[in-house]
Tab-separated table of C-alpha atoms and ligand atoms in Angstrom:
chain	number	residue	atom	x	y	z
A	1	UNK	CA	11.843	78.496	-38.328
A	2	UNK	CA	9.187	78.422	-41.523
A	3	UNK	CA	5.680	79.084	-40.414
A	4	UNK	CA	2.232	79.471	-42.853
A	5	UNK	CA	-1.655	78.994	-41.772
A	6	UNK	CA	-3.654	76.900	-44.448
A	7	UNK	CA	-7.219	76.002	-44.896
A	8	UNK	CA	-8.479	72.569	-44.540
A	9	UNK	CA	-11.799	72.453	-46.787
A	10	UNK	CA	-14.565	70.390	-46.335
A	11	UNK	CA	-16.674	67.842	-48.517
A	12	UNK	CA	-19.769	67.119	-49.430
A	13	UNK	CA	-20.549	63.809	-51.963
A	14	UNK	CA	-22.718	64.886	-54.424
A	15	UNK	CA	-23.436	61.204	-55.779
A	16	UNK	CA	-21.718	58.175	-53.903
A	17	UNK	CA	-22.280	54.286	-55.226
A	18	UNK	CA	-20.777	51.604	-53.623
A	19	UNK	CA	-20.529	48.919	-56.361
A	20	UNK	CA	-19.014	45.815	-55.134
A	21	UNK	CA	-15.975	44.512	-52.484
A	22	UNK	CA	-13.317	43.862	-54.210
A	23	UNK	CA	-10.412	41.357	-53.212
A	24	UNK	CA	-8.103	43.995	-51.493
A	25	UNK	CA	-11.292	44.378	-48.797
A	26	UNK	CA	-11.903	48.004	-49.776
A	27	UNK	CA	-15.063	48.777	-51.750
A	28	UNK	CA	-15.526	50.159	-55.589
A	29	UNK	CA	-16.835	53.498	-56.084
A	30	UNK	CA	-18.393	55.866	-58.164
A	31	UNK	CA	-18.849	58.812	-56.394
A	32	UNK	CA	-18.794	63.157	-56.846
A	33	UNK	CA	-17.189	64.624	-54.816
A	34	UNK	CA	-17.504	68.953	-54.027
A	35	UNK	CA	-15.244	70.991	-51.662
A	36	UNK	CA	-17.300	73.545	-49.459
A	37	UNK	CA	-16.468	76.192	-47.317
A	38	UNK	CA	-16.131	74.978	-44.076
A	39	UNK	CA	-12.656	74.375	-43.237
A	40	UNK	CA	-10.398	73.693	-40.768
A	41	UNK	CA	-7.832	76.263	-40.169
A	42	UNK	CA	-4.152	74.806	-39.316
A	43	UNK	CA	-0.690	76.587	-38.854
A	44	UNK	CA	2.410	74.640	-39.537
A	45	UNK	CA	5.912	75.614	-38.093
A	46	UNK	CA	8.927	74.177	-39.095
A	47	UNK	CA	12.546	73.869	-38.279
A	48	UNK	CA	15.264	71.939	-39.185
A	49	UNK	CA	16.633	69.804	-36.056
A	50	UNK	CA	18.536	66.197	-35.831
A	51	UNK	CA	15.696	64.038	-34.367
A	52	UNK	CA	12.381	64.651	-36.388
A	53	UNK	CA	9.906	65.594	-33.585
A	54	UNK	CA	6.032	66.554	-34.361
A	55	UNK	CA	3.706	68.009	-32.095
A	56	UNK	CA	0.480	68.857	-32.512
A	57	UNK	CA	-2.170	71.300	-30.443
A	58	UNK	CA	-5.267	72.525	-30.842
A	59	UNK	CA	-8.796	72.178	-29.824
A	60	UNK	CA	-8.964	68.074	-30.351
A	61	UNK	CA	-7.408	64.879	-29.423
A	62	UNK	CA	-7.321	62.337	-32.301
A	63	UNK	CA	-5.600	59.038	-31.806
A	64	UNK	CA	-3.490	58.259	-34.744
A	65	UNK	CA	-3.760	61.805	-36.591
A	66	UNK	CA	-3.764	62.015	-39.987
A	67	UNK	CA	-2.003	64.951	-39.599
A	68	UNK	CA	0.985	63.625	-38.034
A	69	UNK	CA	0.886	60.723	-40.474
A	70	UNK	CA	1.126	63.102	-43.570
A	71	UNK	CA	4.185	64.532	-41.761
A	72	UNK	CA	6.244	61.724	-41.473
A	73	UNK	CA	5.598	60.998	-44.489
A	74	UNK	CA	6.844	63.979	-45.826
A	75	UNK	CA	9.681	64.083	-43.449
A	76	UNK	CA	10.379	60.322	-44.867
A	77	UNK	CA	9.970	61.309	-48.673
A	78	UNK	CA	12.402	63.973	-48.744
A	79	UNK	CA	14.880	62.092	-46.336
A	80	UNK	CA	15.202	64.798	-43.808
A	81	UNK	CA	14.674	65.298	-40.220
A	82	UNK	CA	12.739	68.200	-38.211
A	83	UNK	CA	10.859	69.467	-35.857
A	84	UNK	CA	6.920	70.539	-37.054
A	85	UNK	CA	4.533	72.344	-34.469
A	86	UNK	CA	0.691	71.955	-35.679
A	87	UNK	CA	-2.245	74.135	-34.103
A	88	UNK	CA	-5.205	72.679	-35.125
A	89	UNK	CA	-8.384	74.897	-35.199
A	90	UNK	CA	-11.147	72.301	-35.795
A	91	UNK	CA	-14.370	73.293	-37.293
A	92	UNK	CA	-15.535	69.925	-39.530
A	93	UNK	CA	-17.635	68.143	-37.017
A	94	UNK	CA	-15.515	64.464	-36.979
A	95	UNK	CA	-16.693	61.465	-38.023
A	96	UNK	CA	-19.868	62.964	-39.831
A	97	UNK	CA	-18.485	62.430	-43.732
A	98	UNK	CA	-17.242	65.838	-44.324
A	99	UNK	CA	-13.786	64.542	-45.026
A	100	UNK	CA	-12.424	66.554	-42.289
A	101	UNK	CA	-9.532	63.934	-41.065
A	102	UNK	CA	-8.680	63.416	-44.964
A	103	UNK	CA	-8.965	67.227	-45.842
A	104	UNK	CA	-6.108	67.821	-42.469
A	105	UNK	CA	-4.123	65.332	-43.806
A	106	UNK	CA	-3.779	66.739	-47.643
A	107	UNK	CA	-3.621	70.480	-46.170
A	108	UNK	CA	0.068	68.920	-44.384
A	109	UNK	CA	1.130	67.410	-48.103
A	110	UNK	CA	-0.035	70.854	-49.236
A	111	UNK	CA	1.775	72.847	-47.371
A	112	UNK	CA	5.066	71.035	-45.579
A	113	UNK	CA	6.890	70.287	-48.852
A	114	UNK	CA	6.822	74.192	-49.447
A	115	UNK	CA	7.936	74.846	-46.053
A	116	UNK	CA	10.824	72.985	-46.433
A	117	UNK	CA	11.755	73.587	-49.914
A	118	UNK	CA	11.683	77.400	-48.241
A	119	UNK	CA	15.175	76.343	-46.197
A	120	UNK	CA	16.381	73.531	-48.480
A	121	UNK	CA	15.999	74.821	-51.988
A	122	UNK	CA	15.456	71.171	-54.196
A	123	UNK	CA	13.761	69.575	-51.827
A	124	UNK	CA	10.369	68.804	-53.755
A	125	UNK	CA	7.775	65.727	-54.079
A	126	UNK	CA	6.355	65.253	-57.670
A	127	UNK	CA	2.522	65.264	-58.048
A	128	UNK	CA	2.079	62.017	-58.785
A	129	UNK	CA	4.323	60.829	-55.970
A	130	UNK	CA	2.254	63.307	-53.672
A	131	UNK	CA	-1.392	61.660	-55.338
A	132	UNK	CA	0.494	58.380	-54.003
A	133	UNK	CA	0.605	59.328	-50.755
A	134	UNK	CA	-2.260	60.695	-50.322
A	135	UNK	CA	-3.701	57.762	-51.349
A	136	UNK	CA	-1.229	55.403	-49.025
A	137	UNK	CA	-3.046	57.832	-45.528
A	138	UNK	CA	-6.748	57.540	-46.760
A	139	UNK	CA	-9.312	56.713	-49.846
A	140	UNK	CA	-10.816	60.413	-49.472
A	141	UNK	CA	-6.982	62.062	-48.831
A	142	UNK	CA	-6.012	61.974	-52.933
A	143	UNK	CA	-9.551	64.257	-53.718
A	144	UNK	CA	-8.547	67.447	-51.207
A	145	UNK	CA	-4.706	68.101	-53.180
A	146	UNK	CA	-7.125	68.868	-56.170
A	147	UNK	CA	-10.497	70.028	-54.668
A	148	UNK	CA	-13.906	71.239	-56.646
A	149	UNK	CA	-15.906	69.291	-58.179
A	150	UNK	CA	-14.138	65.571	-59.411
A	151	UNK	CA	-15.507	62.193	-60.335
A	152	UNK	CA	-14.020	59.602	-57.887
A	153	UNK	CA	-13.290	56.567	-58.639
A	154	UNK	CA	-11.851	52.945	-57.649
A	155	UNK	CA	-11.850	53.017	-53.942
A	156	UNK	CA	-11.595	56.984	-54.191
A	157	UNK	CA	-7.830	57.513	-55.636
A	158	UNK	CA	-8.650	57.625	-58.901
A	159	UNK	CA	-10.172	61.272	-59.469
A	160	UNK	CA	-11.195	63.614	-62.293
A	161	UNK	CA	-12.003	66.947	-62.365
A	162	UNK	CA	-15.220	67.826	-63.478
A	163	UNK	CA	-16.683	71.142	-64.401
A	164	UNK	CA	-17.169	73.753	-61.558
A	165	UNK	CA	-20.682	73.453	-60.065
A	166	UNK	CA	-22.268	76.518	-58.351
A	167	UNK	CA	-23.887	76.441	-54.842
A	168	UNK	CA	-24.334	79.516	-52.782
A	169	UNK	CA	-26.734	78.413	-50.282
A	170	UNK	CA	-25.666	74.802	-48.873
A	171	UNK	CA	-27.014	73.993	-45.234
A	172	UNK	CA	-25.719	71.302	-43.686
A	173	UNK	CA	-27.358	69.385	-40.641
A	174	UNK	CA	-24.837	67.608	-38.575
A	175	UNK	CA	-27.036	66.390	-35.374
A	176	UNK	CA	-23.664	64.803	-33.443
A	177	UNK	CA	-24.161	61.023	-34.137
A	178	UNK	CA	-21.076	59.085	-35.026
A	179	UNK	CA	-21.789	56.326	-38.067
A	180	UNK	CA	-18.775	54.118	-38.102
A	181	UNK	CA	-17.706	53.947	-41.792
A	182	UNK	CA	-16.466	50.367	-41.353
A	183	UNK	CA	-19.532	49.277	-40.233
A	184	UNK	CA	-22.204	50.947	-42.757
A	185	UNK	CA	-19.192	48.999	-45.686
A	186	UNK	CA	-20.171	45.971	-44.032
A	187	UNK	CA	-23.683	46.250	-43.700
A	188	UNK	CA	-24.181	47.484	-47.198
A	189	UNK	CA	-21.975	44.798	-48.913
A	190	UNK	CA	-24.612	42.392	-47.608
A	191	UNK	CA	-26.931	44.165	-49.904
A	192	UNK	CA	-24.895	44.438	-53.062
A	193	UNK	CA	-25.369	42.050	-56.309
A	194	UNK	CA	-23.849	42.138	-60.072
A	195	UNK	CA	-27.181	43.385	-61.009
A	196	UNK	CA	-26.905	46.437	-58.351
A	197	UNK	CA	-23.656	47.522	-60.079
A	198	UNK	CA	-24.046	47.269	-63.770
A	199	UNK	CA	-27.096	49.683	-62.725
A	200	UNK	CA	-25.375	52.180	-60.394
A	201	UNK	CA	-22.762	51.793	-63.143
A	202	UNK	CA	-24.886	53.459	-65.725
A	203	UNK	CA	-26.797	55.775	-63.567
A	204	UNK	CA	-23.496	57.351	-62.435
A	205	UNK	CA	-22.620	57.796	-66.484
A	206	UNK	CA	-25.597	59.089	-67.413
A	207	UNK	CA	-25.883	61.539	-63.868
A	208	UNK	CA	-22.292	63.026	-65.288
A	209	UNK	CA	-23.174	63.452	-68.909
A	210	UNK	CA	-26.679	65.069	-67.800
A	211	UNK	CA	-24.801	67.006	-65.209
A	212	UNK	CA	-21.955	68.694	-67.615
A	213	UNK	CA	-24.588	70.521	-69.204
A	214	UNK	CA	-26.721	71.963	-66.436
A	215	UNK	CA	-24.330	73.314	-63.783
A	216	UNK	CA	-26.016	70.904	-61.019
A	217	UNK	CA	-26.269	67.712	-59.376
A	218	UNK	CA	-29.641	66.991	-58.707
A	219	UNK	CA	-30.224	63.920	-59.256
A	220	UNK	CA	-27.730	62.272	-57.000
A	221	UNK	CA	-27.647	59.514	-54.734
A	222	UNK	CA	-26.142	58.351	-51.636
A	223	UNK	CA	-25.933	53.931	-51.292
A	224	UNK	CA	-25.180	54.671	-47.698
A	225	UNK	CA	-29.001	56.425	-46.932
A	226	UNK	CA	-30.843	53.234	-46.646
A	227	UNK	CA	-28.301	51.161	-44.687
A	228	UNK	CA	-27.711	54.061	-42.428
A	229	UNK	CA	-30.682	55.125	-41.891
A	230	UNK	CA	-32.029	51.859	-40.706
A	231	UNK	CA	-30.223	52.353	-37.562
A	232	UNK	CA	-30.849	56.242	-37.590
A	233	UNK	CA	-34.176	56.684	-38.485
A	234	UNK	CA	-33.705	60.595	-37.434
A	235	UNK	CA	-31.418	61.127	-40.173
A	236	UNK	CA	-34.278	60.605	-42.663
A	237	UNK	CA	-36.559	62.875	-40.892
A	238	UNK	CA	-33.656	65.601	-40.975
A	239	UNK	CA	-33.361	64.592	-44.651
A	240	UNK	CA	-37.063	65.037	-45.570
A	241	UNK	CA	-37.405	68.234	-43.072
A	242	UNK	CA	-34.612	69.769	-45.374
A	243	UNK	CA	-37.014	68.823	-48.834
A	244	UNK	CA	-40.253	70.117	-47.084
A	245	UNK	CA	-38.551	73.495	-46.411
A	246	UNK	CA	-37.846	73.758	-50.071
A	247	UNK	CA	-33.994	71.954	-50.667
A	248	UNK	CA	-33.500	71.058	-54.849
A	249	UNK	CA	-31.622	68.185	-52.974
A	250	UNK	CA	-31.480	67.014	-49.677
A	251	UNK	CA	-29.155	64.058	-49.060
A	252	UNK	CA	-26.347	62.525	-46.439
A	253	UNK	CA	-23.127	62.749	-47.062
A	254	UNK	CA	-20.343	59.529	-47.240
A	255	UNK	CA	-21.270	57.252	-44.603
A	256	UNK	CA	-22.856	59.972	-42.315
A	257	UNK	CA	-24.097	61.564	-40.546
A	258	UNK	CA	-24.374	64.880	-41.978
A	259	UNK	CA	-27.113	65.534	-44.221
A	260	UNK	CA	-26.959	68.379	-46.825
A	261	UNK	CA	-29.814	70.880	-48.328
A	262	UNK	CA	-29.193	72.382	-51.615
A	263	UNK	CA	-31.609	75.721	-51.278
A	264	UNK	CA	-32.425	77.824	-53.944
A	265	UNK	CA	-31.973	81.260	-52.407
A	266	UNK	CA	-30.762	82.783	-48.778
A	267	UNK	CA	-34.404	83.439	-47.372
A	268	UNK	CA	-35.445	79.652	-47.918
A	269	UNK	CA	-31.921	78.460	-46.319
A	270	UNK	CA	-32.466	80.644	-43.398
A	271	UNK	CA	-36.414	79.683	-43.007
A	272	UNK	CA	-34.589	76.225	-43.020
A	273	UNK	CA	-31.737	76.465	-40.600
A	274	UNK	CA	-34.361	78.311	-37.868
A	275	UNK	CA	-35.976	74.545	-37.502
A	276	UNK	CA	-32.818	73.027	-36.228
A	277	UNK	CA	-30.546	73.334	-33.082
A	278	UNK	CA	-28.052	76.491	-33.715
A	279	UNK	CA	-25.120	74.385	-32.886
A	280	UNK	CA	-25.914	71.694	-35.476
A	281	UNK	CA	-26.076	73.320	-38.818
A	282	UNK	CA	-23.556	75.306	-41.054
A	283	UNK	CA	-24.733	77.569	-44.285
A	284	UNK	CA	-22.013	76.584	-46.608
A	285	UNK	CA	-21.290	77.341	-49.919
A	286	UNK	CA	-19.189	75.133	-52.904
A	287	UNK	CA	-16.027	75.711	-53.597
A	288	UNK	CA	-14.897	75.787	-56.987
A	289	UNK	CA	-11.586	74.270	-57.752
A	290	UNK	CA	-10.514	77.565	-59.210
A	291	UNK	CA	-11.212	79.142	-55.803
A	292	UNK	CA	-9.755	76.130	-53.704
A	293	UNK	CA	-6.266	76.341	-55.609
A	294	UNK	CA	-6.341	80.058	-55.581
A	295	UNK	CA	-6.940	80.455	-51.642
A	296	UNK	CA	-3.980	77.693	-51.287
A	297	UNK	CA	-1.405	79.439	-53.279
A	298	UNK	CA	-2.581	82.516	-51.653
A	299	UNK	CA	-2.289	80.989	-48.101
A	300	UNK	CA	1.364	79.282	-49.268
A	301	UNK	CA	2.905	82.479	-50.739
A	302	UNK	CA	2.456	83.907	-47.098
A	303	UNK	CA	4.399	81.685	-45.911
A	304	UNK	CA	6.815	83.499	-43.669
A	305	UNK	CA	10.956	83.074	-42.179
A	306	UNK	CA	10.644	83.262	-38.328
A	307	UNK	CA	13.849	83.750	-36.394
B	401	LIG	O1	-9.205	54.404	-46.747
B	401	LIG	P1	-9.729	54.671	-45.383
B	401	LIG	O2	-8.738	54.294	-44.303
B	401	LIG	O3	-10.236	56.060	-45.207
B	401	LIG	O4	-10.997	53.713	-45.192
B	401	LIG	C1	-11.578	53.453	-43.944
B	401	LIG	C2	-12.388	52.175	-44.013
B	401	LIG	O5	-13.526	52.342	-44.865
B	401	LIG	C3	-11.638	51.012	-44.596
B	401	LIG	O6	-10.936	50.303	-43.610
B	401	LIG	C4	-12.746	50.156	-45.181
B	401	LIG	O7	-13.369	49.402	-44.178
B	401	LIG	C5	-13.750	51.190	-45.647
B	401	LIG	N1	-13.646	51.542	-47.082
B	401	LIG	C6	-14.055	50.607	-48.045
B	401	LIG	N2	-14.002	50.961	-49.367
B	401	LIG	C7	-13.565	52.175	-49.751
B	401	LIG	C8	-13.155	53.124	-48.793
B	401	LIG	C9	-13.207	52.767	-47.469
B	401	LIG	O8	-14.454	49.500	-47.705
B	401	LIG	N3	-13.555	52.484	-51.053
């Protein structure tokens, strides 16, 4: 038996436009996209058996998990059969557009492939097969195999790195109400025109050539706010708390329902977090894509034989 614990990062979007539906259903995007430090913490064990069998514990029950999705897939890719054991040690509130499901599934076509190629020596998946996967389990699941900061684009497959941006003091407000992502796509392609889009279009090019030369995004925008907050109105109020209290940028995340304060030093941040409930917010920082791929390979050179 192979076993290794990995880190399952979380996101925050930086800048997220929804343009226009296109005819596959799905929506087109222009969006930034920054890992942070919250993260999930899962250990993978693996063995080679006749029937592939995955289980999966921990300290949540998801129906159709990500996580065993991006297993089979694996399993499937590389044509062999096994048994995996997952302990899942959640810490991304769900369903509040940290990427959390995504960022699980991308940690398994992380990490399984070296498992295996740990007993089976030539058993590998090429990157661009892996991006195609990733892709195939989720629009956000193609952004966590890279991490950092990264333009996305299309309907969130098509990503590319960006230069690092710097964030030590991140607070994140996630007040426990579930915005169905399906729902806040349908109710904000009601909204959306040609005119919209050729405008978000050159907002988003001129936020990412501003952007490379100042080390921030601060003048990003989420499409989801208005739609969202419509039916949320408490969302806002978190939003403009978080700007009162002195955030550079205060803003929700994807399609909710976490909102994010950029602060500009630890004693704001803290003056901050002491307005909300203890169990709601997070002080986060961003991860750099540097750090993110150094903490994996760090995490999958520990990988370890078990008899
Ligand atoms: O790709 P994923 O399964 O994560 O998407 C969940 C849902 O979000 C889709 O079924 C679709 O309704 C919506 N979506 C969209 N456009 C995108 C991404 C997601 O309409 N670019």
């Amino acid at each position: 038996m192979t076993q290794v614990r990995v880190p399952a990062f979380a996101k925050l979007n930086l800048d997220l436009r929804v343009l226009y539906k296109r005819p596959d259903g799905y929506h087109e995007l222009r969006s930034v996209f920054q890992t942070i430090s919250l993260a999930d913490r899962i250990q993978l064990r693996f063995a080679r058996t006749r029937r592939t069998e995955i289980r999966i514990a921990g300290n949540v029950d998801i129906p159709d998990n990500l996580i065993v999705r991006a297993a089979h897939a694996v399993l499937e890719e590389l044509r062999i059969s096994a048994a995996v054991e997952f302990a899942l040690a959640k810490r991304i509130p769900m369903g509040a557009g940290l990427g959390g499901g995504s960022s699980d599934a991308a940690a398994v076509l992380l990490s399984l492939p070296t498992l295996v190629g740990k007993r089976l020596a030539g058993k590998r998946i090429a990157p661009q097969r892996l991006m195609q996967m990733a892709a195939q389990l989720g629009s956000d699941v193609p952004f966590f195999l890279v991490g950092g900061t990264a333009a996305v684009l299309g309907r969130g497959e098509e990503l590319y790195p960006l230069e690092d941006l710097r964030a030590p003091h991140v607070l994140l407000v996630a007040p426990g109400i579930h915005v169905s992502t399906p729902d806040a796509y349908r109710a904000l392609s009601a909204r959306l025109t040609p005119t919209s889009a050729a405008a978000k279009l050159s907002g988003f090019q001129s936020l990412l050539w501003t952007g490379s030369h100042t080390e921030t995004v601060s003048d990003g925008v989420n499409d989801f706010e208005d739609v969202v907050f419509e039916h949320h109105p408490r969302l806002r109020t978190i939003r403009n708390q978080l700007r009162r209290a002195g955030a550079t940028t205060a803003m929700m995340t994807g399609s909710g329902s976490t909102i994010f304060g950029i602060f500009p030093d630890l004693a704001s941040l803290n003056a901050a977090k002491a307005r909300f409930h203890p169990a709601q917010v997070h002080a986060v920082r961003f991860v750099t894509r540097t750090a993110y791929r150094a903490t994996w390979n760090r995490a999958l050179a520990a990988a370890v034989e078990k008899p």
